[in-house]
mmCIF file with all atom_site columns, C-alpha atoms in Angstrom:
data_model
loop_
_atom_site.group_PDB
_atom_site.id
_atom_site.type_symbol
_atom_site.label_atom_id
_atom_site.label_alt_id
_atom_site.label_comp_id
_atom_site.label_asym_id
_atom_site.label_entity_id
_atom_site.label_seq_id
_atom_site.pdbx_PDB_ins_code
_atom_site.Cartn_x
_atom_site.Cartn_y
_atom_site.Cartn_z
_atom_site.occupancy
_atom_site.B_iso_or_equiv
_atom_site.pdbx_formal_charge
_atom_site.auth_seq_id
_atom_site.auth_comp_id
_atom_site.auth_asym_id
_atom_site.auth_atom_id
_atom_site.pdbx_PDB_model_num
ATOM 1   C CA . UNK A 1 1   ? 0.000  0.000  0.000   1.00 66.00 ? 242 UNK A CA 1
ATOM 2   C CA . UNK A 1 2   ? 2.805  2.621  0.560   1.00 70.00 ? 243 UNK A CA 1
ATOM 3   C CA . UNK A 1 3   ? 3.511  5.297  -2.309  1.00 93.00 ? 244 UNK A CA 1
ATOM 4   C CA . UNK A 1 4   ? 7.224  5.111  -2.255  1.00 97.00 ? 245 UNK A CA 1
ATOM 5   C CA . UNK A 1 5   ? 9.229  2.456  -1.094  1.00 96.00 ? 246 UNK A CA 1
ATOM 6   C CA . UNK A 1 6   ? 13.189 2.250  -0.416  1.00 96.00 ? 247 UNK A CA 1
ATOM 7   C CA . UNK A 1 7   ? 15.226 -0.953 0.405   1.00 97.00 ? 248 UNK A CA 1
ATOM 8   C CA . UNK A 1 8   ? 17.127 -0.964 2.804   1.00 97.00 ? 249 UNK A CA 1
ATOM 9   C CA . UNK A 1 9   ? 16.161 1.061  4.919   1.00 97.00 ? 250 UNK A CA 1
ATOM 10  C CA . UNK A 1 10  ? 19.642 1.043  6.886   1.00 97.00 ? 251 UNK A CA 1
ATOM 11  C CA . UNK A 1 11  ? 22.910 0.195  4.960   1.00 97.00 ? 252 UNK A CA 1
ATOM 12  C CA . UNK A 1 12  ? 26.038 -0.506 6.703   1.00 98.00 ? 253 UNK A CA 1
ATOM 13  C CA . UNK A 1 13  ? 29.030 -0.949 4.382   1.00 97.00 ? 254 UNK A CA 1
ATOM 14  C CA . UNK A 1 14  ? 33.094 -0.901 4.264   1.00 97.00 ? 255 UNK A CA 1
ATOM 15  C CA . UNK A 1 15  ? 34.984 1.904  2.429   1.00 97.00 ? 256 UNK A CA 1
ATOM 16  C CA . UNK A 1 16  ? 35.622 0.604  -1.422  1.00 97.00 ? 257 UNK A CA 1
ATOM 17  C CA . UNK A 1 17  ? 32.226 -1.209 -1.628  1.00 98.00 ? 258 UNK A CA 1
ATOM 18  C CA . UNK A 1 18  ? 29.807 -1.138 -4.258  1.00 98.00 ? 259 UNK A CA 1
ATOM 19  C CA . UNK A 1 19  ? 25.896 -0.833 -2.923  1.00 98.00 ? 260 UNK A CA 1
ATOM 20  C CA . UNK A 1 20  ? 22.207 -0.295 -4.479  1.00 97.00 ? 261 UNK A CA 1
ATOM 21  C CA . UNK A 1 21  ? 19.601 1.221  -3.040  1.00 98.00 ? 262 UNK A CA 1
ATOM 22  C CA . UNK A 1 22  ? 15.944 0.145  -4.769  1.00 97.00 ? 263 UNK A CA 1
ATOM 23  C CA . UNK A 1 23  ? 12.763 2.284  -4.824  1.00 97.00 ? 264 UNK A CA 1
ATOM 24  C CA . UNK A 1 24  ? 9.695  1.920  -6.090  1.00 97.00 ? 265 UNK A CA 1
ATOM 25  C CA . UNK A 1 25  ? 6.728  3.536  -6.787  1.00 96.00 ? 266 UNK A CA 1
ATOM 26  C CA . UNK A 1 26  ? 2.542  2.894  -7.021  1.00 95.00 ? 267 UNK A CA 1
ATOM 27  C CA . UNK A 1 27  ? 1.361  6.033  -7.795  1.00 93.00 ? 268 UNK A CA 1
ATOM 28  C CA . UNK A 1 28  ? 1.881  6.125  -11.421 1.00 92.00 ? 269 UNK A CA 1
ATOM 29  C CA . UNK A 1 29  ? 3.972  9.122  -11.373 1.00 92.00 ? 270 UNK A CA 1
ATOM 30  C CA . UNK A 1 30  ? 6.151  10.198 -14.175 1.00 90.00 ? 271 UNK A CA 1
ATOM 31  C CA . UNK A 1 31  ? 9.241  11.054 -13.126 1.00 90.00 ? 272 UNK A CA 1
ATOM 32  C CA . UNK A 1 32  ? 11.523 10.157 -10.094 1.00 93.00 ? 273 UNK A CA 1
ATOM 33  C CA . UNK A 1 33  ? 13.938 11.812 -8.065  1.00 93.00 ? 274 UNK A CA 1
ATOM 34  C CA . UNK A 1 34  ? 17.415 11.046 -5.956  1.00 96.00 ? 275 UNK A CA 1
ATOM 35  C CA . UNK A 1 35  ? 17.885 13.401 -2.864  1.00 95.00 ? 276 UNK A CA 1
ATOM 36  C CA . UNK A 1 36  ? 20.584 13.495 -0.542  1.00 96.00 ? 277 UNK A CA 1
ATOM 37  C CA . UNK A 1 37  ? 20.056 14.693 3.094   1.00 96.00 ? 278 UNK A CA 1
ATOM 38  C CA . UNK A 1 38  ? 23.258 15.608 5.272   1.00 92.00 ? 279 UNK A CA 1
ATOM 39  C CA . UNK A 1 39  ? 23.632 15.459 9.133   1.00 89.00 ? 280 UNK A CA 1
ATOM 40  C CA . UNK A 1 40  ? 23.250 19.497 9.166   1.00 87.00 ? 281 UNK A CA 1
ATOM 41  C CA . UNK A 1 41  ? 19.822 18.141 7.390   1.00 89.00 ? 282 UNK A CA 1
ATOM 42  C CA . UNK A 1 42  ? 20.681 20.060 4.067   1.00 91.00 ? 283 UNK A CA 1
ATOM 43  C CA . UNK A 1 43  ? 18.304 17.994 1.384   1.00 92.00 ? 284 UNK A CA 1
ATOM 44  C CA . UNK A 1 44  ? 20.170 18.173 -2.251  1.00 92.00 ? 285 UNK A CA 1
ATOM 45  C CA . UNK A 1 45  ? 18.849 16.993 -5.313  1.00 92.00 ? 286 UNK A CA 1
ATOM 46  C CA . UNK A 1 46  ? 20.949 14.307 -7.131  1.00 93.00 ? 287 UNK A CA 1
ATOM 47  C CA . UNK A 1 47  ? 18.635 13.424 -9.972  1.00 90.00 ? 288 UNK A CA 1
ATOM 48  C CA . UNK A 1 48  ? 15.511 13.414 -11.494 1.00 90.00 ? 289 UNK A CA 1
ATOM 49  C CA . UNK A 1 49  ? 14.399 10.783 -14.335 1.00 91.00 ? 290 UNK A CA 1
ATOM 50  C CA . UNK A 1 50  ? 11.489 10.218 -16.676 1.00 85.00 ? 291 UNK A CA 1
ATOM 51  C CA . UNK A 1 51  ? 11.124 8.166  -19.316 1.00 74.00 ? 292 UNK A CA 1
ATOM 52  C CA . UNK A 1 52  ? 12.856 10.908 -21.786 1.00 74.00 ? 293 UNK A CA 1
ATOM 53  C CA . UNK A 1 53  ? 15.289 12.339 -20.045 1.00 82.00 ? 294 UNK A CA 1
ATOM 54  C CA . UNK A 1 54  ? 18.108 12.173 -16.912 1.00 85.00 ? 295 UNK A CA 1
ATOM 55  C CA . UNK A 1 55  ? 18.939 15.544 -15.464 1.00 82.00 ? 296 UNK A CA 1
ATOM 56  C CA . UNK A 1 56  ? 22.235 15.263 -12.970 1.00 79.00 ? 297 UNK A CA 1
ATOM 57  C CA . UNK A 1 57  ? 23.122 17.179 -10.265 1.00 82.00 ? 298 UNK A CA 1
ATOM 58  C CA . UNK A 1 58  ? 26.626 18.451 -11.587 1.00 78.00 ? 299 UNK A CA 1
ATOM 59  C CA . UNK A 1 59  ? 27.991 18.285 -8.020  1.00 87.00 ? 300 UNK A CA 1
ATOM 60  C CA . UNK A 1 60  ? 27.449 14.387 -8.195  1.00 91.00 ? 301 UNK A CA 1
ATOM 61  C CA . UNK A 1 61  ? 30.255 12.548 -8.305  1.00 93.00 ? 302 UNK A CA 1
ATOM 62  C CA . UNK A 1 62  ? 30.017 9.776  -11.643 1.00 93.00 ? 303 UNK A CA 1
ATOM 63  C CA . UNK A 1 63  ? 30.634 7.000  -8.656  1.00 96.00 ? 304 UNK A CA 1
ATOM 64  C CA . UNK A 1 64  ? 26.870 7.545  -8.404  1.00 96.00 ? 305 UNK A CA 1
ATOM 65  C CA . UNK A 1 65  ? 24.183 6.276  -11.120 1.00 93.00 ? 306 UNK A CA 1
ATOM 66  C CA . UNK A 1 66  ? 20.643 6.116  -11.582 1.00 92.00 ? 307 UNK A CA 1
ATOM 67  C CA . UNK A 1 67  ? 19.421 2.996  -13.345 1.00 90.00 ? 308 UNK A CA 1
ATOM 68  C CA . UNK A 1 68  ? 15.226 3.092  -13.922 1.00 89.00 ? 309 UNK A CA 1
ATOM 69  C CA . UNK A 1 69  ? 14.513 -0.727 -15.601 1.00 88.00 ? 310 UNK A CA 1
ATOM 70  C CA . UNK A 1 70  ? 11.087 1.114  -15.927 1.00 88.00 ? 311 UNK A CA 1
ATOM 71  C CA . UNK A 1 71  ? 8.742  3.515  -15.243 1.00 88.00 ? 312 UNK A CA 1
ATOM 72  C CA . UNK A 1 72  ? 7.975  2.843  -11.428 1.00 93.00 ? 313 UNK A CA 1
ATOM 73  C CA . UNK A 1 73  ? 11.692 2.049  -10.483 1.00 94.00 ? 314 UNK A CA 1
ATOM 74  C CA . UNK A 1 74  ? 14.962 4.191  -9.592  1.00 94.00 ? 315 UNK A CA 1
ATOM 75  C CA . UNK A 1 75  ? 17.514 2.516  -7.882  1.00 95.00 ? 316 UNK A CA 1
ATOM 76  C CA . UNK A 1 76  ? 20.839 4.229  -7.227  1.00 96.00 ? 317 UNK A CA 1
ATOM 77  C CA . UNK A 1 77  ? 24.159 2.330  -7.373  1.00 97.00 ? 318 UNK A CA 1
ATOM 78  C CA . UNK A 1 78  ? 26.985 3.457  -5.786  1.00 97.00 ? 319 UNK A CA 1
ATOM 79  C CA . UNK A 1 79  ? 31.241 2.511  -6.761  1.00 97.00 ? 320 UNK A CA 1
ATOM 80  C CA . UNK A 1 80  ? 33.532 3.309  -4.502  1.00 97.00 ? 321 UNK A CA 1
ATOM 81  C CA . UNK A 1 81  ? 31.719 3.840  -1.138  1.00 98.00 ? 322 UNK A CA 1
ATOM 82  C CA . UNK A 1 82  ? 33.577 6.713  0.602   1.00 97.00 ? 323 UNK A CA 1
ATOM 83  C CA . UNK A 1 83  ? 32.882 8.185  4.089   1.00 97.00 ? 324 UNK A CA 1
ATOM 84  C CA . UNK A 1 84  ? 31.676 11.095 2.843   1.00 95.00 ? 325 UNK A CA 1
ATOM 85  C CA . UNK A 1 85  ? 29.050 9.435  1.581   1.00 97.00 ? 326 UNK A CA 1
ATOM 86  C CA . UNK A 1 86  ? 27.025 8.032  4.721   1.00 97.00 ? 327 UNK A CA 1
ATOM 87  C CA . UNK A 1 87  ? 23.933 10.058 4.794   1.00 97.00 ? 328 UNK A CA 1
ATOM 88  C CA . UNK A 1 88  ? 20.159 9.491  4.400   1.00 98.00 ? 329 UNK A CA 1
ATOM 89  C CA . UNK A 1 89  ? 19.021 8.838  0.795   1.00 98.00 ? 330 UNK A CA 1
ATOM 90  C CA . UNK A 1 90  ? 15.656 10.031 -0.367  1.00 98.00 ? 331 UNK A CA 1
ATOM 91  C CA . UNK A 1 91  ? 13.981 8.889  -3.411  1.00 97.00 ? 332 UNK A CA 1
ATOM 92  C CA . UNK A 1 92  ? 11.089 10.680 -4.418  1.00 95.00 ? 333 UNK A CA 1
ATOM 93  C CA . UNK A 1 93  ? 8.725  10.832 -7.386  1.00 94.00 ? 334 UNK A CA 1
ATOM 94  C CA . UNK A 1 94  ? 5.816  12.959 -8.726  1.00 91.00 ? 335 UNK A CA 1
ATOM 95  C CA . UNK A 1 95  ? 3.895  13.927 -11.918 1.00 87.00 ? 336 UNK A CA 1
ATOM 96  C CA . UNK A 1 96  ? 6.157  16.461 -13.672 1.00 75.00 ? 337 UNK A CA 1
ATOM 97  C CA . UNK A 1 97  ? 3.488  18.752 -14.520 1.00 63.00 ? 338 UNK A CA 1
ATOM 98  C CA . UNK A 1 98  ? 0.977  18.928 -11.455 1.00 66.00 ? 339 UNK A CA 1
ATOM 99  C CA . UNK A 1 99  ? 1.629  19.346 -7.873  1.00 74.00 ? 340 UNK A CA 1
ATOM 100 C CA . UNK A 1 100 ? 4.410  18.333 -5.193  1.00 87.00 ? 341 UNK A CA 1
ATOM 101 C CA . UNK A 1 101 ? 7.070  15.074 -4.456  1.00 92.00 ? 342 UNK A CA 1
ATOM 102 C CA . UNK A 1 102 ? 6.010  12.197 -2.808  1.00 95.00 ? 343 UNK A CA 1
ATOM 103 C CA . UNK A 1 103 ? 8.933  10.783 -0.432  1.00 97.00 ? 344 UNK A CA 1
ATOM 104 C CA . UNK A 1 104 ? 9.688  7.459  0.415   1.00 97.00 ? 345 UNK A CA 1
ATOM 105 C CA . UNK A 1 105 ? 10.705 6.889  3.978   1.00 96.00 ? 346 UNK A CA 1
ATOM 106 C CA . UNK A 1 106 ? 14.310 7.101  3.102   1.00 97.00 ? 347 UNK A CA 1
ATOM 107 C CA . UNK A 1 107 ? 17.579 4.538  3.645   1.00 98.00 ? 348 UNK A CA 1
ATOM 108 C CA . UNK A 1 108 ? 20.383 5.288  5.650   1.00 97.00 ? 349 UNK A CA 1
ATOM 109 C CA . UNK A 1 109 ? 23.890 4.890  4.542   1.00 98.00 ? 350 UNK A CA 1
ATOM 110 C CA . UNK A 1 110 ? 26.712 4.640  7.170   1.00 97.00 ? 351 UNK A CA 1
ATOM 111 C CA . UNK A 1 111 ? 30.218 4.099  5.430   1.00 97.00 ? 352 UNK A CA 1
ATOM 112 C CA . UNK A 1 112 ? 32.829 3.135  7.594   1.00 97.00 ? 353 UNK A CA 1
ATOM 113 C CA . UNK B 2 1   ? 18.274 27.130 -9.973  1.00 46.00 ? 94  UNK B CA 1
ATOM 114 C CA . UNK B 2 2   ? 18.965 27.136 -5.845  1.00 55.00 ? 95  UNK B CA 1
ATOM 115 C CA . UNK B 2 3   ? 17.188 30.866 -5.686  1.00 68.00 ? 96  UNK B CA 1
ATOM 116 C CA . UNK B 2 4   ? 14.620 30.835 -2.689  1.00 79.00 ? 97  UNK B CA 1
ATOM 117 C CA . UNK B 2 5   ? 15.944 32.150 0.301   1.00 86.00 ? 98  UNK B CA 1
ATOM 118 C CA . UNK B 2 6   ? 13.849 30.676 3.740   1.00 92.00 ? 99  UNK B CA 1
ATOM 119 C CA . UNK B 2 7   ? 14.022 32.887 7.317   1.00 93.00 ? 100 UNK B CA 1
ATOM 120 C CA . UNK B 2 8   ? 14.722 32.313 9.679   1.00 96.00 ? 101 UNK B CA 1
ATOM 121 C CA . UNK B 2 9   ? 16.677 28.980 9.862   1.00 95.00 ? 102 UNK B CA 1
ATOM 122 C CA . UNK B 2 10  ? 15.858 28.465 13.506  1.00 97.00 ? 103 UNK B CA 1
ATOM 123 C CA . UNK B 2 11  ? 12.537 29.049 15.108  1.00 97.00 ? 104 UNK B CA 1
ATOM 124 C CA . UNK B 2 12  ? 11.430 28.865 18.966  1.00 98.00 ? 105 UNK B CA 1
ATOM 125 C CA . UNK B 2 13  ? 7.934  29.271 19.707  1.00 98.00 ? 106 UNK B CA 1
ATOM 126 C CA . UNK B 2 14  ? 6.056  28.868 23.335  1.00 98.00 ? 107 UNK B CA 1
ATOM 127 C CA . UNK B 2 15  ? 3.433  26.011 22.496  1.00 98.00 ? 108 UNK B CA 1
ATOM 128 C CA . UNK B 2 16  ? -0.137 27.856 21.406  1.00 97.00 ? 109 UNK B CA 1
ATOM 129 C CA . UNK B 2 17  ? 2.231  31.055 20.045  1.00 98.00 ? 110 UNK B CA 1
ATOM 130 C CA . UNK B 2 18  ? 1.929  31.152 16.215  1.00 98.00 ? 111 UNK B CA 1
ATOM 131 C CA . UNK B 2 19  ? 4.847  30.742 13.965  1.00 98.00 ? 112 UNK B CA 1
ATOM 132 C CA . UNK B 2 20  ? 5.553  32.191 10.763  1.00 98.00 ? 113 UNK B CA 1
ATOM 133 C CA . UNK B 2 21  ? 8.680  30.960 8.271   1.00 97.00 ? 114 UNK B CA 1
ATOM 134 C CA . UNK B 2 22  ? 9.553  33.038 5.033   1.00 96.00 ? 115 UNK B CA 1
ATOM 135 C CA . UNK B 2 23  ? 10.745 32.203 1.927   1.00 93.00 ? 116 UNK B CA 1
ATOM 136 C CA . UNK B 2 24  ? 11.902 35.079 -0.871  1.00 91.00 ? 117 UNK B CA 1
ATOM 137 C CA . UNK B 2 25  ? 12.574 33.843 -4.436  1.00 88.00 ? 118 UNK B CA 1
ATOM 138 C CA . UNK B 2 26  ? 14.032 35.622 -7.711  1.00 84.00 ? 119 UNK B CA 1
ATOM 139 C CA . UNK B 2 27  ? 12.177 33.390 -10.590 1.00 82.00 ? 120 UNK B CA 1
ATOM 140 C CA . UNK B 2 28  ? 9.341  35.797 -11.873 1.00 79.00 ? 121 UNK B CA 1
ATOM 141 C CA . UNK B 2 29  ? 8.108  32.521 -13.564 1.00 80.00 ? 122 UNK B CA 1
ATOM 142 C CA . UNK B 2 30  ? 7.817  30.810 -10.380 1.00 83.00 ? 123 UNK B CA 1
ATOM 143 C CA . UNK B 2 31  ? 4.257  29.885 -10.290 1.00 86.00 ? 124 UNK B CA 1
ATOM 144 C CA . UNK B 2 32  ? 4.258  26.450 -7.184  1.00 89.00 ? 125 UNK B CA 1
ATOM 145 C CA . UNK B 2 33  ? 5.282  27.345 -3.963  1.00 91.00 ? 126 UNK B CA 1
ATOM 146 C CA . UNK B 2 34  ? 4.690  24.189 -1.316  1.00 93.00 ? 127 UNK B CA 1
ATOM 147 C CA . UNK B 2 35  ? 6.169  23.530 2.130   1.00 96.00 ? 128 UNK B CA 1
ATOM 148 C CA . UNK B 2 36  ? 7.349  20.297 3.499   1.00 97.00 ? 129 UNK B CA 1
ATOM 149 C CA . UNK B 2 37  ? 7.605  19.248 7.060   1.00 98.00 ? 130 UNK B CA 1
ATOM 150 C CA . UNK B 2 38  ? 10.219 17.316 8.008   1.00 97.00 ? 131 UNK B CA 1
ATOM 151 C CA . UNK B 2 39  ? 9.690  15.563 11.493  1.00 97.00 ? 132 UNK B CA 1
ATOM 152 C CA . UNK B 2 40  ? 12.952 13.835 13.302  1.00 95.00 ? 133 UNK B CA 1
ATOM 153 C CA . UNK B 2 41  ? 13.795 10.432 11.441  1.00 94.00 ? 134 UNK B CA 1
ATOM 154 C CA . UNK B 2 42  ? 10.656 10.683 9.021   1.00 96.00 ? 135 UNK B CA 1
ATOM 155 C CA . UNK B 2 43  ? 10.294 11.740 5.507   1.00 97.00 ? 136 UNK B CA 1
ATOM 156 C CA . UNK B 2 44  ? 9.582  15.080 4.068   1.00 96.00 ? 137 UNK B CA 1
ATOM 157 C CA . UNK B 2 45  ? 6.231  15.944 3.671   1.00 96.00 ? 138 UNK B CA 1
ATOM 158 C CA . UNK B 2 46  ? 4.096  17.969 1.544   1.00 95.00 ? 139 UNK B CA 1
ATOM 159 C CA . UNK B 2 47  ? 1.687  19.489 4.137   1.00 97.00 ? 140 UNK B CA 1
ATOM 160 C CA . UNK B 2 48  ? 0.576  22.834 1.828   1.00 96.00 ? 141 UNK B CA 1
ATOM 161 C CA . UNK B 2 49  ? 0.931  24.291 -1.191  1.00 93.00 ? 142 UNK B CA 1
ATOM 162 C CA . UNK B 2 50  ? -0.047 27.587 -3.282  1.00 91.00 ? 143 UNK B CA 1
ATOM 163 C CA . UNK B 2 51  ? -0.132 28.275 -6.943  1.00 89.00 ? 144 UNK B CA 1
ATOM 164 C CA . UNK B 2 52  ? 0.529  31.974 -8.415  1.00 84.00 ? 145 UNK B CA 1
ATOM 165 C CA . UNK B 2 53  ? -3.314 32.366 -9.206  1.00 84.00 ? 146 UNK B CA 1
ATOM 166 C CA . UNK B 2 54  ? -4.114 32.481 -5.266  1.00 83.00 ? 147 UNK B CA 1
ATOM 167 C CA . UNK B 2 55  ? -3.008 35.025 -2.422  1.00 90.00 ? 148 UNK B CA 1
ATOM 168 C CA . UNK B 2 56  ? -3.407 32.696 0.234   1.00 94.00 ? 149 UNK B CA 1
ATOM 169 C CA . UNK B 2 57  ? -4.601 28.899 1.492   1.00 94.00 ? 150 UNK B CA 1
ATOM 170 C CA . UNK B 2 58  ? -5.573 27.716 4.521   1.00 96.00 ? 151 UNK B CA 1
ATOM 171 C CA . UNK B 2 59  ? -5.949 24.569 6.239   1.00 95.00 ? 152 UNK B CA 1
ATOM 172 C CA . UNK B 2 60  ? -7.256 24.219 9.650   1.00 96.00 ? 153 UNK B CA 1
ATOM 173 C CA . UNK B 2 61  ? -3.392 25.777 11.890  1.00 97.00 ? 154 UNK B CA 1
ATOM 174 C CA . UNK B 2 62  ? -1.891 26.104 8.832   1.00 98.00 ? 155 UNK B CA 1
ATOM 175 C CA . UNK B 2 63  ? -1.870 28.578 5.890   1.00 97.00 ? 156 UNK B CA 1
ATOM 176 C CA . UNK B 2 64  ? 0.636  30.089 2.743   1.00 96.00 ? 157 UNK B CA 1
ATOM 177 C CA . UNK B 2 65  ? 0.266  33.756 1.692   1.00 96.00 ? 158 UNK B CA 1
ATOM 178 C CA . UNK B 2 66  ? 1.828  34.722 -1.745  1.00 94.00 ? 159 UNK B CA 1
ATOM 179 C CA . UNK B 2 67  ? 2.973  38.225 -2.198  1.00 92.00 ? 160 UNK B CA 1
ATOM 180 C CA . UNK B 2 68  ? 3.921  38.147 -5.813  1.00 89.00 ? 161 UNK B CA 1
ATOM 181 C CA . UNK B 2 69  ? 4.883  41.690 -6.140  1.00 89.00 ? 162 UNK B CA 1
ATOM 182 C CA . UNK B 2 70  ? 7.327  41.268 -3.579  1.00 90.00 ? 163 UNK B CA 1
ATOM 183 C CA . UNK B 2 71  ? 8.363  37.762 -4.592  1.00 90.00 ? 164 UNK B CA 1
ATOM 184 C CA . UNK B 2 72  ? 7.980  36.353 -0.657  1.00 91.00 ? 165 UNK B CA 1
ATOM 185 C CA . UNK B 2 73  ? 5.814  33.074 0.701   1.00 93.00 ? 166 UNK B CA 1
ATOM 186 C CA . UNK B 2 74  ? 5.122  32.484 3.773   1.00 96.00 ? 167 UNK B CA 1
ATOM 187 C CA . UNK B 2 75  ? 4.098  29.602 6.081   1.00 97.00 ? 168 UNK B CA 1
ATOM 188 C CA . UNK B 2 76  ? 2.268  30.663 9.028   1.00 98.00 ? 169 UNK B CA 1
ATOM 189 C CA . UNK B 2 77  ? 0.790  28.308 11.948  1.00 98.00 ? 170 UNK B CA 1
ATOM 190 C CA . UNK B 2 78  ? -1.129 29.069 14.406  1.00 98.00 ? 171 UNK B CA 1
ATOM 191 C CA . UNK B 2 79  ? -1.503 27.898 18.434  1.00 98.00 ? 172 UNK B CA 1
ATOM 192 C CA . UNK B 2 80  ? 1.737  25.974 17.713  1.00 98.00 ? 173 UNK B CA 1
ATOM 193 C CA . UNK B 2 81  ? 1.838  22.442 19.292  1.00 97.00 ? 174 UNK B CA 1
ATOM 194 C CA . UNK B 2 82  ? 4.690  20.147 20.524  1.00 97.00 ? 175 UNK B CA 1
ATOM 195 C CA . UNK B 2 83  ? 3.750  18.144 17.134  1.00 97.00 ? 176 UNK B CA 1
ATOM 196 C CA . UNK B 2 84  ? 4.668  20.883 15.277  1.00 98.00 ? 177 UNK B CA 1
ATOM 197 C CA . UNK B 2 85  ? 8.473  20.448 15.847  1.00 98.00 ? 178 UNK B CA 1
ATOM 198 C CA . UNK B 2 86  ? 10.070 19.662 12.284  1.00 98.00 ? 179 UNK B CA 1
ATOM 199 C CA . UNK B 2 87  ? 11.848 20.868 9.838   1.00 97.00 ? 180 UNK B CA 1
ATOM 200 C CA . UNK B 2 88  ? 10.114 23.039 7.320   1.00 97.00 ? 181 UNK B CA 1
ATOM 201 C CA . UNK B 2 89  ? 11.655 23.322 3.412   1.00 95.00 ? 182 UNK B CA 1
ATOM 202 C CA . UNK B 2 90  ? 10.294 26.163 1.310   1.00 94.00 ? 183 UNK B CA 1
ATOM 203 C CA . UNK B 2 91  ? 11.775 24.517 -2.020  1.00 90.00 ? 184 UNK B CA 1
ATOM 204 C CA . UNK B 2 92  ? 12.762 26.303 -5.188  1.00 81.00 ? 185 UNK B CA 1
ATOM 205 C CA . UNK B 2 93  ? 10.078 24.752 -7.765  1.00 79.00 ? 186 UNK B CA 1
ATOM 206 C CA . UNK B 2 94  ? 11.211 23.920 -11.489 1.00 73.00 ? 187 UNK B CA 1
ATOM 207 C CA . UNK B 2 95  ? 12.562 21.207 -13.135 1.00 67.00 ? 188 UNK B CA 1
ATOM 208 C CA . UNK B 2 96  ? 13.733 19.901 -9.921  1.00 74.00 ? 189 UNK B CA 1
ATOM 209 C CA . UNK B 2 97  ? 12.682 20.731 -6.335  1.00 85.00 ? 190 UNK B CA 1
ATOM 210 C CA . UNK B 2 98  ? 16.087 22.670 -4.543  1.00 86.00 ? 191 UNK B CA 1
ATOM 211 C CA . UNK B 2 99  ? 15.276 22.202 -0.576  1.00 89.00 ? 192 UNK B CA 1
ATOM 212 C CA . UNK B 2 100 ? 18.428 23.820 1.385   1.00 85.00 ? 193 UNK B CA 1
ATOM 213 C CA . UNK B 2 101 ? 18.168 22.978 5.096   1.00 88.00 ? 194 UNK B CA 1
ATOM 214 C CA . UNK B 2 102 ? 14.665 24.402 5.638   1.00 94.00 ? 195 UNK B CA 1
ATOM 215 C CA . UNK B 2 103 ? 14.023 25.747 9.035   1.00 96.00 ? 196 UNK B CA 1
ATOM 216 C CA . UNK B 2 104 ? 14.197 23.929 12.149  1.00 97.00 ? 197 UNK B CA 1
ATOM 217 C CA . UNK B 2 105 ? 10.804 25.076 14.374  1.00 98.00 ? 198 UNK B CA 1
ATOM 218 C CA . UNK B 2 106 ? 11.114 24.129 17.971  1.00 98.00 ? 199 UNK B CA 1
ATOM 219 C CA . UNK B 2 107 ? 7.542  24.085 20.306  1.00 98.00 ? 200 UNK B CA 1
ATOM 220 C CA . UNK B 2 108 ? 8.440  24.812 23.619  1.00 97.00 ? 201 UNK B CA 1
ATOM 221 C CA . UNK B 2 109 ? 5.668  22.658 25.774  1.00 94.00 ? 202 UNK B CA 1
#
């Protein structure tokens, strides 16, 4: 029944590692959305997908990728875990040309 | 781009005070303006929202005004509760939502 889902919810991994993060969405939404939220709690955008096009946060380093296999799925794979990356990951989705984001309850990374 | 600016970025409020957050932006074209609440360990939330046709929304504590003259939004919430704690994000609307780090309103019981 829930909107937005993320899997894992928490993600413990060594430096070096490799990890996914799945989402998923029911609500028939267009496009989807990668967010990054710091400990200070600053929220940044790291992408947004539809079916036509991939817009990337330039600050993003290439060690992070979207891959949708379709319309109701974005799951983010990470290379080369670094410590700088532990933070919560949001994925989000909504219908480009009508109202707000829906979240899903977000997953959170800890890199040690 | 990241061009809405939200005041104050802390907020403490006595519990049935009213609060009121800010948000200034630059985009003429800007024509959405929601707020998000954020509670501790939960997701953001879309709790209102305004569109550039309407000066103002309410819904029961909470309401948005619009002044699009002088390109300001504000959330304003009245006879605050300990609930209200959160985080609130006044995003910059486009192609893709630009959140910052919101404002952090305390409800002091």
């Amino acid at each position: 029944d829930t909107a937005v889902s993320q899997t894992p919810k928490y993600l413990v991994t060594q430096m070096g590692n490799d990890k996914s993060i799945k989402c998923e969405q029911n609500l028939g939404h267009d496009t989807m959305y990668w967010y990054k939220q710091d400990s200070k709690k600053f929220l940044k955008i790291m992408f947004s997908y539809n079916n036509k096009e991939l817009i990337i946060n330039e600050t993003v380093p290439n060690r992070f990728s979207p891959k949708s296999p379709d319309k109701a799925h974005l799951n983010l794979h990470i290379n080369s875990l670094e410590l700088g990356d532990s933070a919560v990951y949001f994925c989000a989705s909504s219908q480009r040309d009508t109202s707000g984001y829906t979240f899903g309850s977000g997953t959170r990374l800890t890199v040690v | 781009g990241e061009n809405v600016e939200q005041h104050p970025s802390t907020l403490s409020v006595q519990e049935g005070d009213s609060a009121v957050i800010k948000c200034t932006y630059s985009d003429s074209a800007s024509n959405y303006f929601p707020w998000y609440k954020q509670e501790l360990g939960k997701r953001p939330q879309l709790i209102i929202d305004i569109r550039s046709n309407v000066g103002e929304k309410k819904d029961q504590r909470i309401a948005v005004t619009l002044n699009k003259t002088a390109k300001h939004f504000s959330l304003h919430i009245t006879e605050t509760q300990p609930e209200d704690s959160a985080v609130y994000f006044c995003p910059n609307t486009g192609n893709q939502f630009y959140f910052g780090t919101g404002t952090s309103l305390t409800v002091i019981p």
